[in-house]
Each structure stands twice: as C-alpha cells, then as structure tokens.
C-alpha cells in the first residue's frame, strides 16, 4: 500500500483535504465516506477553512459516515452524529438531507432493515468516491474488529475490549462506553473508488506496519486494504520514525 509521509499531521491532513477539494470541484454530485475520532479533526478543520476562505462549496456533496455507537441518540455528546455536526457540518454549506450516519437508536428488530437501507442509500448515491479512514489499535477500520469478513456489509457489531478501553477517556470510564455499534462493513469500505487512511503518532506505527506489509488477514481488517487498487496511507513523521 502506498504510504505518504508528511512532516506533521497538519500537512498530511492538508494533502487529503486538497484531494477532496479537487473531487468536489470536479464532480457534480460527489460522495464522501467520513470517519470520526481524533485523527480526522485537522482534516475537517482544513475543509472548513477551504469553505470559508477559498469558496469550496459542499452544497452538492453527499456524505456517509462509517459508524455510530448503539444506544446513543443524536444529541448525546459522544454520538458520532453530534461529533460530525460539531466538527464539520455546522461550519460548511452542506444540505442536511445529504448527510448520512447509521442510527444508534434504531429498535433491535429494525437493525437489519436499517443496515440494508444504509447500503442501498450508498448505492443510490452512486457509491462512495472518496473514503476517509482512521485505524484502531486492533487494526479495525470503521468498527470492523478482528474477525470481520472481507465482504462484510453494514451491520451491528460488538466493540473489541481494546477499542472500548481507548474510548474510555471520552466517556469518563469504560463502563460508560457502549458495547455495540453499527458500522459499514469491510466490503462496503472496499467498494469506495479512492481510500485515504490517516494515521498519526508513534502509537499507530506497529498497526500501520502490520496492515500495510503483513499478511492479509481478518485478524487485522485494515490489511484488507492491500487488495484495494487506490488506497494511500497518509502518515506523519512521528509515525514513520517509530516504524
Ligand atoms: C471512527 C472509526 C474508527 C477510528 C479509529 C481511530 O469513525 O471508524 O475506525 O477511525 O478507531 O480512532 P482515532 O482517530 O481516535 O485514533
């Protein structure tokens, strides 16, 4: 997998933002796949800057987020819906009707229908042109934890204990972290036409090395990206120095 190394995470985020801006300016109805978490914050700040200072319009952009925690409603401070509005959508001219995240509060007996509808909505939008990814310590992409199938679709999943541990500080304790989520599948992600995985800092070096150069295995779902024809890992110097 090609890896682009930048001096800082800001510079890496700006490079990804430029690719996204080029897509948005060149296509009438571009479709973005978006991630949450700490990693894409500088990317979203740069997209907001491009909107404010360089006239980049999101009026015709459609977005699909990777995942949402089960049990959290939209207003919950840790919901990914809340995260996306706070860090991006509130600050750009996107049409709220074009924003999509899985629901964290859909009734249990409706989850399968909800997931199938999410897949159908992605298809109806024309598929994802550009998917932004982070990577978890478990090697997850979205919330596809070890054991996820390469052709998996949007579905309900249980979070790995390591993932819940990493989220504990945001929730004020591991017992507050939801046990489940709805996530796009590995197959959903691999259907995107272009994928940018962002990973910053020494702590991500080992999992990035394993994903990019180790065996392709469901024990490290990010390794599936080796089979995608247009994936690039955007990393910072700190990660490169530790790998
Ligand atoms: C978020 C997501 C996750 C994160 C990953 C890294 O929507 O799907 O895969 O990208 O857990 O999280 P951070 O960036 O907080 O290290």
mmCIF file of C-alpha atoms and ligand atoms in Angstrom, residues 35-39 66-67 80 134-136 140-142 204, ligand 1:
data_model
loop_
_atom_site.group_PDB
_atom_site.id
_atom_site.type_symbol
_atom_site.label_atom_id
_atom_site.label_comp_id
_atom_site.label_asym_id
_atom_site.label_seq_id
_atom_site.Cartn_x
_atom_site.Cartn_y
_atom_site.Cartn_z
ATOM 1 C CA UNK A 35 -14.697 8.929 9.830
ATOM 2 C CA UNK A 36 -14.807 10.246 13.383
ATOM 3 C CA UNK A 37 -12.234 10.093 16.181
ATOM 4 C CA UNK A 38 -9.208 12.222 16.901
ATOM 5 C CA UNK A 39 -7.380 11.542 13.652
ATOM 6 C CA UNK A 66 -18.614 4.836 8.786
ATOM 7 C CA UNK A 67 -20.272 4.117 12.083
ATOM 8 C CA UNK A 80 -20.822 10.402 16.114
ATOM 9 C CA UNK A 134 -8.577 6.070 10.630
ATOM 10 C CA UNK A 135 -7.188 2.879 12.137
ATOM 11 C CA UNK A 136 -7.713 1.461 15.611
ATOM 12 C CA UNK A 140 -10.103 -2.020 12.839
ATOM 13 C CA UNK A 141 -11.391 0.203 10.043
ATOM 14 C CA UNK A 142 -14.774 1.653 10.823
ATOM 15 C CA UNK A 204 -0.075 3.746 15.452
HETATM 16 C C1 LIG B 1 -14.264 6.266 13.505
HETATM 17 C C2 LIG B 1 -13.808 4.925 13.174
HETATM 18 C C3 LIG B 1 -12.579 4.310 13.806
HETATM 19 C C4 LIG B 1 -11.441 5.288 14.070
HETATM 20 C C5 LIG B 1 -10.294 4.588 14.785
HETATM 21 C C6 LIG B 1 -9.159 5.542 15.140
HETATM 22 O O1 LIG B 1 -15.399 6.597 12.752
HETATM 23 O O2 LIG B 1 -14.448 4.285 12.403
HETATM 24 O O3 LIG B 1 -12.128 3.275 12.962
HETATM 25 O O4 LIG B 1 -11.006 5.829 12.857
HETATM 26 O O5 LIG B 1 -10.761 3.992 15.961
HETATM 27 O O6 LIG B 1 -9.595 6.462 16.104
HETATM 28 P P1 LIG B 1 -8.716 7.723 16.498
HETATM 29 O O7 LIG B 1 -8.625 8.596 15.277
HETATM 30 O O8 LIG B 1 -9.472 8.410 17.597
HETATM 31 O O9 LIG B 1 -7.381 7.193 16.899
#
